[in-house]
Short mmCIF file of C-alpha atoms in Angstrom, two decimals:
data_model
loop_
_atom_site.label_atom_id
_atom_site.label_comp_id
_atom_site.label_asym_id
_atom_site.label_seq_id
_atom_site.Cartn_x
_atom_site.Cartn_y
_atom_site.Cartn_z
CA UNK A 1 -81.75 71.35 5.95
CA UNK A 2 -81.67 69.75 2.52
CA UNK A 3 -77.93 69.01 2.88
CA UNK A 4 -78.39 65.66 4.77
CA UNK A 5 -80.75 64.42 2.07
CA UNK A 6 -78.28 65.44 -0.63
CA UNK A 7 -75.50 63.59 1.23
CA UNK A 8 -77.77 60.53 1.56
CA UNK A 9 -78.60 60.62 -2.15
CA UNK A 10 -74.94 60.93 -3.18
CA UNK A 11 -73.83 58.19 -0.76
CA UNK A 12 -76.53 55.80 -1.98
CA UNK A 13 -75.64 56.61 -5.58
CA UNK A 14 -71.97 55.85 -4.86
CA UNK A 15 -73.06 52.60 -3.18
CA UNK A 16 -75.06 51.55 -6.23
CA UNK A 17 -72.16 52.41 -8.53
CA UNK A 18 -69.74 50.47 -6.33
CA UNK A 19 -72.06 47.45 -6.21
CA UNK A 20 -72.51 47.64 -9.98
CA UNK A 21 -68.74 47.76 -10.47
CA UNK A 22 -68.23 44.79 -8.12
CA UNK A 23 -70.95 42.85 -9.97
CA UNK A 24 -69.48 43.59 -13.41
CA UNK A 25 -65.97 42.74 -12.27
CA UNK A 26 -67.14 39.52 -10.63
CA UNK A 27 -69.15 38.58 -13.72
CA UNK A 28 -66.10 39.09 -15.93
CA UNK A 29 -63.81 37.12 -13.61
CA UNK A 30 -66.36 34.31 -13.22
CA UNK A 31 -66.80 34.06 -16.98
CA UNK A 32 -63.04 33.87 -17.45
CA UNK A 33 -62.75 31.32 -14.65
CA UNK A 34 -65.47 29.22 -16.24
CA UNK A 35 -63.88 29.41 -19.70
CA UNK A 36 -60.49 28.43 -18.25
CA UNK A 37 -62.12 25.45 -16.55
CA UNK A 38 -63.80 24.44 -19.83
CA UNK A 39 -60.52 24.67 -21.74
CA UNK A 40 -58.67 22.83 -18.99
CA UNK A 41 -61.15 19.98 -18.92
CA UNK A 42 -61.32 19.69 -22.71
CA UNK A 43 -57.54 19.70 -23.10
CA UNK A 44 -57.03 17.16 -20.32
CA UNK A 45 -59.45 14.71 -21.92
CA UNK A 46 -57.93 15.22 -25.37
CA UNK A 47 -54.35 14.81 -24.16
CA UNK A 48 -55.14 11.69 -22.16
CA UNK A 49 -56.97 10.05 -25.05
CA UNK A 50 -54.03 10.89 -27.33
CA UNK A 51 -51.78 9.09 -24.84
CA UNK A 52 -54.06 6.05 -24.89
CA UNK A 53 -54.05 6.06 -28.69
CA UNK A 54 -50.27 6.12 -28.66
CA UNK A 55 -50.35 3.24 -26.17
CA UNK A 56 -52.47 1.19 -28.55
CA UNK A 57 -50.19 2.07 -31.47
CA UNK A 58 -47.25 0.73 -29.50
CA UNK A 59 -49.24 -2.43 -28.77
CA UNK A 60 -49.91 -2.83 -32.49
CA UNK A 61 -46.15 -2.51 -33.01
CA UNK A 62 -45.63 -5.52 -30.73
CA UNK A 63 -47.74 -7.73 -33.02
CA UNK A 64 -46.28 -6.20 -36.18
CA UNK A 65 -42.76 -7.05 -35.01
CA UNK A 66 -43.58 -10.70 -34.31
CA UNK A 67 -45.44 -13.40 -36.23
CA UNK A 68 -46.52 -14.98 -32.98
CA UNK A 69 -47.15 -13.24 -29.64
CA UNK A 70 -47.97 -15.67 -26.83
CA UNK A 71 -50.31 -14.93 -23.97
CA UNK A 72 -47.39 -14.78 -21.51
CA UNK A 73 -45.51 -12.32 -23.72
CA UNK A 74 -48.56 -10.13 -24.03
CA UNK A 75 -49.14 -10.24 -20.27
CA UNK A 76 -45.54 -9.27 -19.59
CA UNK A 77 -45.85 -6.39 -22.04
CA UNK A 78 -49.00 -5.01 -20.38
CA UNK A 79 -47.60 -5.55 -16.88
CA UNK A 80 -44.64 -3.34 -17.76
CA UNK A 81 -47.04 -0.54 -18.62
CA UNK A 82 -48.60 -0.57 -15.11
CA UNK A 83 -51.94 0.51 -16.48
CA UNK A 84 -53.74 1.00 -13.18
CA UNK A 85 -51.00 3.33 -11.91
CA UNK A 86 -49.88 5.20 -15.02
CA UNK A 87 -53.07 5.21 -17.09
CA UNK A 88 -56.08 5.56 -14.77
CA UNK A 89 -59.44 4.89 -16.35
CA UNK A 90 -58.34 2.38 -18.97
CA UNK A 91 -60.05 -0.99 -18.53
CA UNK A 92 -57.31 -2.92 -20.26
CA UNK A 93 -55.50 -3.70 -23.49
CA UNK A 94 -56.51 -6.67 -25.58
CA UNK A 95 -56.03 -8.39 -28.90
CA UNK A 96 -58.73 -9.86 -31.10
CA UNK A 97 -57.67 -12.23 -33.87
CA UNK A 98 -59.31 -12.67 -37.25
CA UNK A 99 -60.31 -16.26 -38.03
CA UNK A 100 -61.79 -18.29 -40.81
CA UNK A 101 -64.57 -20.69 -39.77
CA UNK A 102 -62.29 -23.69 -40.10
CA UNK A 103 -59.68 -22.15 -37.75
CA UNK A 104 -61.95 -21.93 -34.72
CA UNK A 105 -61.15 -25.33 -33.23
CA UNK A 106 -57.41 -24.86 -33.64
CA UNK A 107 -57.59 -21.51 -31.89
CA UNK A 108 -59.58 -22.97 -28.98
CA UNK A 109 -57.01 -25.75 -28.53
CA UNK A 110 -54.13 -23.25 -28.69
CA UNK A 111 -55.65 -20.99 -26.06
CA UNK A 112 -56.42 -23.89 -23.74
CA UNK A 113 -52.83 -24.95 -24.07
CA UNK A 114 -51.76 -21.46 -22.94
CA UNK A 115 -53.77 -21.76 -19.71
CA UNK A 116 -57.32 -20.72 -20.67
CA UNK A 117 -58.94 -24.08 -19.91
CA UNK A 118 -62.51 -22.87 -20.49
CA UNK A 119 -61.80 -20.86 -23.63
CA UNK A 120 -64.53 -20.87 -26.27
CA UNK A 121 -65.49 -18.51 -29.06
CA UNK A 122 -68.86 -16.85 -28.57
CA UNK A 123 -71.47 -16.31 -29.76
CA UNK A 124 -71.34 -19.51 -31.82
CA UNK A 125 -74.40 -18.60 -33.88
CA UNK A 126 -75.13 -17.55 -36.51
CA UNK A 127 -72.51 -19.03 -38.79
CA UNK A 128 -70.39 -16.35 -40.56
CA UNK A 129 -67.59 -16.02 -43.05
CA UNK A 130 -65.05 -14.66 -40.54
CA UNK A 131 -64.70 -14.48 -36.78
CA UNK A 132 -62.94 -11.98 -34.52
CA UNK A 133 -62.34 -13.54 -31.15
CA UNK A 134 -60.80 -11.81 -28.13
CA UNK A 135 -57.85 -13.97 -27.16
CA UNK A 136 -55.82 -11.60 -24.95
CA UNK A 137 -57.08 -9.00 -22.50
CA UNK A 138 -54.92 -7.71 -19.67
CA UNK A 139 -55.01 -7.08 -16.75
CA UNK A 140 -56.72 -10.42 -16.42
CA UNK A 141 -59.18 -9.39 -13.70
CA UNK A 142 -62.69 -10.73 -13.21
CA UNK A 143 -64.20 -8.11 -15.53
CA UNK A 144 -61.82 -8.78 -18.39
CA UNK A 145 -62.11 -12.53 -17.97
CA UNK A 146 -65.80 -12.19 -18.89
CA UNK A 147 -64.84 -10.86 -22.34
CA UNK A 148 -62.39 -13.60 -23.40
CA UNK A 149 -63.57 -15.41 -26.55
CA UNK A 150 -66.19 -12.76 -27.44
CA UNK A 151 -66.56 -12.05 -31.18
CA UNK A 152 -67.02 -8.27 -31.26
CA UNK A 153 -67.68 -8.38 -35.01
CA UNK A 154 -71.13 -9.73 -34.23
CA UNK A 155 -72.27 -6.51 -32.53
CA UNK A 156 -73.19 -3.67 -34.95
CA UNK A 157 -71.66 -0.71 -33.08
CA UNK A 158 -68.35 -2.47 -32.47
CA UNK A 159 -68.33 -3.87 -36.00
CA UNK A 160 -68.72 -0.39 -37.54
CA UNK A 161 -65.65 0.82 -35.66
CA UNK A 162 -63.62 -2.31 -36.55
CA UNK A 163 -64.46 -2.00 -40.24
CA UNK A 164 -63.56 1.70 -40.20
CA UNK A 165 -60.21 0.95 -38.54
CA UNK A 166 -59.53 -1.91 -40.96
CA UNK A 167 -60.34 0.09 -44.09
CA UNK A 168 -58.54 3.31 -43.01
CA UNK A 169 -55.53 1.62 -41.47
CA UNK A 170 -55.90 3.91 -38.44
CA UNK A 171 -57.34 3.93 -34.95
CA UNK A 172 -61.13 4.05 -34.74
CA UNK A 173 -63.41 4.53 -31.75
CA UNK A 174 -66.77 2.87 -31.39
CA UNK A 175 -70.03 4.49 -30.44
CA UNK A 176 -71.64 4.12 -27.03
CA UNK A 177 -71.92 0.50 -25.90
CA UNK A 178 -72.33 -1.55 -22.77
CA UNK A 179 -69.15 -3.55 -22.34
CA UNK A 180 -69.36 -7.28 -21.78
CA UNK A 181 -67.21 -6.56 -18.74
CA UNK A 182 -70.27 -4.94 -17.07
CA UNK A 183 -71.00 -7.94 -14.87
CA UNK A 184 -72.17 -5.98 -11.82
CA UNK A 185 -75.50 -4.29 -11.20
CA UNK A 186 -73.97 -0.80 -11.49
CA UNK A 187 -73.35 -0.63 -15.22
CA UNK A 188 -71.53 2.20 -16.97
CA UNK A 189 -71.64 3.39 -20.54
CA UNK A 190 -68.55 2.39 -22.48
CA UNK A 191 -66.73 2.55 -25.79
CA UNK A 192 -63.77 0.88 -27.46
CA UNK A 193 -60.84 2.02 -29.58
CA UNK A 194 -59.39 -0.32 -32.21
CA UNK A 195 -56.03 -0.21 -33.98
CA UNK A 196 -55.72 -2.68 -36.90
CA UNK A 197 -52.83 -5.13 -37.16
CA UNK A 198 -51.91 -6.37 -40.64
CA UNK A 199 -49.94 -9.33 -41.91
CA UNK A 200 -46.46 -8.35 -42.97
CA UNK A 201 -46.14 -5.02 -41.15
CA UNK A 202 -47.45 -1.56 -42.03
CA UNK A 203 -50.93 -1.04 -43.52
CA UNK A 204 -51.11 -1.91 -47.21
CA UNK A 205 -51.65 0.89 -49.70
CA UNK A 206 -55.20 0.15 -50.85
CA UNK A 207 -58.41 -0.54 -49.00
CA UNK A 208 -58.89 -3.94 -50.64
CA UNK A 209 -55.35 -4.95 -49.69
CA UNK A 210 -55.92 -3.82 -46.12
CA UNK A 211 -59.08 -5.91 -45.90
CA UNK A 212 -57.26 -8.96 -47.19
CA UNK A 213 -54.18 -8.51 -44.97
CA UNK A 214 -56.04 -7.85 -41.70
CA UNK A 215 -54.66 -9.99 -38.90
CA UNK A 216 -56.67 -8.63 -36.03
CA UNK A 217 -57.01 -5.62 -33.73
CA UNK A 218 -55.19 -4.33 -30.71
CA UNK A 219 -57.87 -2.54 -28.71
CA UNK A 220 -58.87 -1.06 -25.38
CA UNK A 221 -62.30 -1.12 -23.75
CA UNK A 222 -63.20 1.93 -21.65
CA UNK A 223 -65.77 2.37 -18.93
CA UNK A 224 -66.61 6.03 -19.54
CA UNK A 225 -67.15 7.08 -15.92
CA UNK A 226 -63.96 5.37 -14.75
CA UNK A 227 -62.00 6.89 -17.61
CA UNK A 228 -63.16 10.48 -17.21
CA UNK A 229 -63.04 10.37 -13.42
CA UNK A 230 -59.50 9.05 -13.70
CA UNK A 231 -58.46 11.75 -16.14
CA UNK A 232 -59.80 14.61 -14.01
CA UNK A 233 -59.38 13.20 -10.51
CA UNK A 234 -56.23 15.17 -9.66
CA UNK A 235 -57.26 18.37 -11.42
CA UNK A 236 -60.99 18.55 -10.87
CA UNK A 237 -62.71 21.83 -11.58
CA UNK A 238 -64.84 22.52 -8.52
CA UNK A 239 -68.26 23.83 -9.37
CA UNK A 240 -68.07 22.94 -13.08
CA UNK A 241 -70.39 20.16 -14.21
CA UNK A 242 -69.96 18.56 -17.59
CA UNK A 243 -71.60 15.87 -19.65
CA UNK A 244 -70.03 13.87 -22.47
CA UNK A 245 -72.17 12.69 -25.38
CA UNK A 246 -71.15 10.39 -28.19
CA UNK A 247 -72.21 12.03 -31.46
CA UNK A 248 -74.09 15.25 -32.15
CA UNK A 249 -77.29 14.25 -30.38
CA UNK A 250 -77.28 15.10 -26.67
CA UNK A 251 -80.06 12.68 -25.81
CA UNK A 252 -79.78 10.28 -22.87
CA UNK A 253 -79.14 7.36 -25.23
CA UNK A 254 -75.83 8.96 -26.24
CA UNK A 255 -74.71 10.04 -22.76
CA UNK A 256 -71.29 8.66 -21.88
CA UNK A 257 -70.59 10.54 -18.68
CA UNK A 258 -72.24 12.98 -16.29
CA UNK A 259 -69.85 14.51 -13.76
CA UNK A 260 -72.63 15.13 -11.23
CA UNK A 261 -74.28 11.73 -11.57
CA UNK A 262 -73.69 10.95 -7.89
CA UNK A 263 -75.54 14.10 -6.81
CA UNK A 264 -78.36 14.36 -9.34
CA UNK A 265 -81.08 14.17 -6.70
CA UNK A 266 -79.59 17.06 -4.74
CA UNK A 267 -78.66 19.17 -7.74
CA UNK A 268 -80.25 22.58 -8.02
CA UNK A 269 -83.04 23.21 -10.49
CA UNK A 270 -81.78 26.75 -10.92
CA UNK A 271 -80.49 27.50 -14.41
CA UNK A 272 -76.67 27.64 -14.55
CA UNK A 273 -75.04 31.06 -14.91
CA UNK A 274 -72.68 29.92 -17.67
CA UNK A 275 -72.81 27.12 -20.20
CA UNK A 276 -70.47 26.05 -22.96
CA UNK A 277 -70.08 23.29 -25.50
CA UNK A 278 -66.99 21.85 -27.13
CA UNK A 279 -66.45 19.11 -29.68
CA UNK A 280 -63.75 16.48 -29.45
CA UNK A 281 -62.59 14.07 -32.16
CA UNK A 282 -61.89 10.67 -30.65
CA UNK A 283 -60.40 8.38 -33.27
CA UNK A 284 -62.94 9.32 -35.90
CA UNK A 285 -65.96 9.73 -33.57
CA UNK A 286 -67.29 13.09 -32.47
CA UNK A 287 -67.83 13.70 -28.81
CA UNK A 288 -69.82 16.65 -27.54
CA UNK A 289 -68.89 18.03 -24.14
CA UNK A 290 -71.54 20.20 -22.47
CA UNK A 291 -70.38 22.32 -19.53
CA UNK A 292 -72.40 24.24 -16.93
CA UNK A 293 -71.71 25.96 -13.66
CA UNK A 294 -72.83 24.07 -10.58
CA UNK A 295 -73.53 24.98 -6.97
CA UNK A 296 -69.88 24.93 -5.98
CA UNK A 297 -68.99 27.54 -8.59
CA UNK A 298 -70.77 30.30 -6.70
CA UNK A 299 -68.69 29.64 -3.57
CA UNK A 300 -65.66 31.16 -5.28
CA UNK A 301 -67.55 33.92 -7.05
CA UNK A 302 -67.03 37.60 -6.36
CA UNK A 303 -70.80 38.00 -6.73
CA UNK A 304 -71.01 37.11 -3.05
CA UNK A 305 -69.51 40.54 -2.30
CA UNK A 306 -72.34 42.44 -3.97
CA UNK A 307 -74.88 42.12 -1.10
CA UNK A 308 -72.19 43.09 1.41
CA UNK A 309 -71.25 46.09 -0.71
CA UNK A 310 -74.89 47.20 -0.83
CA UNK A 311 -75.43 46.59 2.87
CA UNK A 312 -72.20 48.29 3.94
CA UNK A 313 -72.75 51.23 1.60
CA UNK A 314 -76.34 51.67 2.81
CA UNK A 315 -75.26 51.63 6.46
CA UNK A 316 -72.51 54.17 5.77
CA UNK A 317 -74.99 56.32 3.82
CA UNK A 318 -77.44 56.27 6.73
CA UNK A 319 -74.63 57.08 9.17
CA UNK A 320 -73.54 60.04 7.04
CA UNK A 321 -77.18 61.13 6.82
CA UNK A 322 -77.54 61.04 10.61
CA UNK A 323 -74.23 62.84 11.21
CA UNK A 324 -74.96 65.48 8.58
CA UNK A 325 -78.51 65.90 9.89
CA UNK A 326 -77.18 66.33 13.42
CA UNK A 327 -74.71 68.94 12.24
CA UNK A 328 -77.42 70.73 10.25
CA UNK A 329 -79.73 70.79 13.28
CA UNK A 330 -76.89 72.02 15.49
CA UNK A 331 -76.09 74.78 13.02
CA UNK A 332 -79.74 75.78 12.75
CA UNK A 333 -79.97 75.87 16.55
CA UNK A 334 -76.82 78.00 16.74
CA UNK A 335 -78.18 80.36 14.14
CA UNK A 336 -81.45 80.67 16.09
CA UNK A 337 -79.49 81.31 19.30
CA UNK A 338 -77.37 83.94 17.56
CA UNK A 339 -80.49 85.63 16.22
CA UNK A 340 -82.08 85.58 19.67
CA UNK A 341 -78.87 86.98 21.17
CA UNK A 342 -78.85 89.79 18.64
CA UNK A 343 -82.47 90.53 19.47
CA UNK A 344 -81.64 90.54 23.21
CA UNK A 345 -78.65 92.83 22.66
CA UNK A 346 -80.78 95.18 20.58
CA UNK A 347 -83.47 95.19 23.28
CA UNK A 348 -80.82 95.78 25.93
CA UNK A 349 -79.30 98.65 23.98
CA UNK A 350 -82.77 100.10 23.49
CA UNK A 351 -83.50 99.76 27.22
CA UNK A 352 -80.17 101.31 28.12
CA UNK A 353 -80.81 104.14 25.72
CA UNK A 354 -84.20 104.81 27.27
CA UNK A 355 -82.68 104.68 30.73
CA UNK A 356 -79.88 107.07 29.71
CA UNK A 357 -82.35 109.52 28.23
CA UNK A 358 -84.52 109.25 31.33
CA UNK A 359 -81.57 109.87 33.66
CA UNK A 360 -80.13 112.72 31.65
CA UNK A 361 -83.44 114.50 31.21
CA UNK A 362 -84.71 113.93 34.72
CA UNK A 363 -85.09 117.03 36.96
CA UNK A 364 -84.28 114.91 39.97
CA UNK A 365 -80.72 114.40 41.03
CA UNK A 366 -79.66 110.83 40.16
CA UNK A 367 -76.23 109.53 41.06
CA UNK A 368 -74.24 106.34 41.77
CA UNK A 369 -71.15 105.99 43.86
CA UNK A 370 -68.59 103.19 44.21
CA UNK A 371 -66.04 102.20 46.84
CA UNK A 372 -62.39 101.87 46.07
CA UNK A 373 -62.16 99.42 48.98
CA UNK A 374 -64.96 97.14 50.23
CA UNK A 375 -66.48 97.97 53.56
CA UNK A 376 -66.05 95.24 56.21
CA UNK A 377 -69.38 94.12 57.67
CA UNK A 378 -68.16 94.13 61.28
CA UNK A 379 -67.74 97.95 61.29
CA UNK A 380 -70.06 100.15 63.28
CA UNK A 381 -72.29 102.67 61.54
CA UNK A 382 -69.94 105.54 62.31
CA UNK A 383 -66.98 103.57 61.06
CA UNK A 384 -68.88 102.63 57.92
CA UNK A 385 -69.80 106.27 57.33
CA UNK A 386 -66.21 107.33 57.72
CA UNK A 387 -65.18 104.54 55.32
CA UNK A 388 -67.74 105.75 52.74
CA UNK A 389 -66.46 109.34 53.05
CA UNK A 390 -62.87 108.22 52.62
CA UNK A 391 -63.15 105.58 49.91
CA UNK A 392 -66.40 106.44 48.17
CA UNK A 393 -66.46 108.46 44.96
CA UNK A 394 -69.11 109.59 42.54
CA UNK A 395 -69.19 107.12 39.63
CA UNK A 396 -72.14 108.56 37.68
CA UNK A 397 -74.75 111.31 37.93
CA UNK A 398 -77.02 113.43 35.79
CA UNK A 399 -76.82 117.12 35.14
CA UNK A 400 -79.58 117.80 37.68
CA UNK A 401 -77.39 116.27 40.38
CA UNK A 402 -74.40 118.34 39.28
CA UNK A 403 -76.47 121.51 39.38
CA UNK A 404 -77.53 120.71 42.95
CA UNK A 405 -73.87 121.04 43.91
CA UNK A 406 -73.33 124.20 41.89
CA UNK A 407 -72.01 122.65 38.73
CA UNK A 408 -73.51 122.85 35.27
CA UNK A 409 -72.61 119.44 33.84
CA UNK A 410 -72.33 115.99 35.38
CA UNK A 411 -68.89 115.51 33.96
CA UNK A 412 -67.55 118.24 36.22
CA UNK A 413 -68.13 116.30 39.43
CA UNK A 414 -67.94 112.63 38.32
CA UNK A 415 -65.05 111.03 40.25
CA UNK A 416 -65.30 113.40 43.22
CA UNK A 417 -64.91 111.97 46.75
CA UNK A 418 -68.05 111.58 48.84
CA UNK A 419 -66.30 113.33 51.66
CA UNK A 420 -65.90 116.39 49.45
CA UNK A 421 -69.51 116.44 48.35
CA UNK A 422 -71.46 115.57 51.47
CA UNK A 423 -71.65 117.39 54.75
CA UNK A 424 -69.85 114.90 56.97
CA UNK A 425 -71.49 116.01 60.19
CA UNK A 426 -75.03 115.47 58.87
CA UNK A 427 -76.56 112.39 60.66
CA UNK A 428 -78.94 111.90 57.75
CA UNK A 429 -76.02 110.72 55.64
CA UNK A 430 -76.01 107.37 57.38
CA UNK A 431 -79.53 106.47 56.22
CA UNK A 432 -78.92 108.17 52.90
CA UNK A 433 -75.82 106.19 52.10
#
C-alpha cells in the first residue's frame, strides 16, 4: 500500500523539477530579451544622434562655402531636408552669428530687410564684449519664432557648450536646459548641439586662432521627450522603461527623459526584475541611460508558465496517486479473496475427506445412483420404476453396500444397473427409489 505514496512523491518531485527548469529557462530568456532591448535602445539613440551631428556638420558646410547665406537660402536648405518627416524629434536647425557691440544695429536692420520686421537682439543687458544672436531657425514655426534674436551666450549652460565647440573646433552638446521655445504650459527638458563656423573655411590650427576666427554656430535645439519618442516610436521595446540623465548624477535636476512619464501614477511600486545602465557620449557630454523592466515585460515572460506547470503537475500527481491507490486496493482485495478461496477449498477438501472416511468406514450400506436418461414427470409410478430399473446405475457405494450384495469391495459393483441389483417385483422399491 505504500506504492501510491511513492508514485505521488515521485510525480510531485518531477513536477518541482519541471517547474524549476521552466523558471530557469524563462529567467535566462527574459534576461537575454531585456539585454537585447537595452542594446537596441542604446544603439538606436546613438545612431540617430550621430545622424543629427552629421546633419549639423553639413549645415556648417553651407556657411563655410559661402561668405553670405541669406534667410531665404537657409530656409530652402532646411526645407529640402524635410526635418519633420526624415528626422523626427529635432526641433529645428538654426544659425547664431557672432557680433561686436557696434554691429548690433546693422544686424537688426539687415534682418528686418529680410522679412523679420520685429527682429531685436535680446537680452539687451548687460553690455558685453561680444554677442551671439540667433538669426536663422527653421522650420519657422511658432516655437522657433520665440527664439529669434536670443543671445545664447548670456546663459551659462549654453555658453559652456558654445565655448567648448569654439575652442575644440568640433560639435559640442549643452547640459540640460529649458529651451526658449517652451512657450506652452507643458514644458520639456531640452539640450542643444553646436557646431562652430569659422571665417575662411576649416577650423584654424590653434585654439587662439579658432577663437579669433569664430563666425558663429550652426546648431539644433532638442526637446528631449520629442526627440527620444521620435527615435524609438517605430521600434519601441514593450515593457522596458528607461530614463535618460545628463551627466553622472541621476537626480531629478538632470533628468532629460522618462519613458513612462505618462503613466507614473499607475506604475507599479514593485521592484523591477532587471535593471541596467549604459553611458552615451553626446558631443562631449555624458548621458546616463537607466533601464528597468516594467509591467508590460512580464506579459511576454515564460515565468507565466511556472504556476501552470505546478498546477498541472500537481493535478497529474494526484490523479496518478488515485489511480495507483485504486489499483493497490483492488490488488489487496483480490489477494484477500484468493486467500479466502484457498481457505474455503481447504475446508471443502477437509469436509470431503471426512465424508469419504465416514462413508467408507460406515457399517451401513451407502450408495448413490444416477440416470442415463432423465425421467419424465408425467410417468406413472410403475413406469417410473421401470425407467429407474432400465436407465439407473450405481454411481457410488461403500464396501458395506457391496458386501450386502455379496461382493467384497465397492469397486466390484459400481456401474451396475439397478435392474440387476434390485428385486424388480418388490413393491418396496418404489418408496425406496
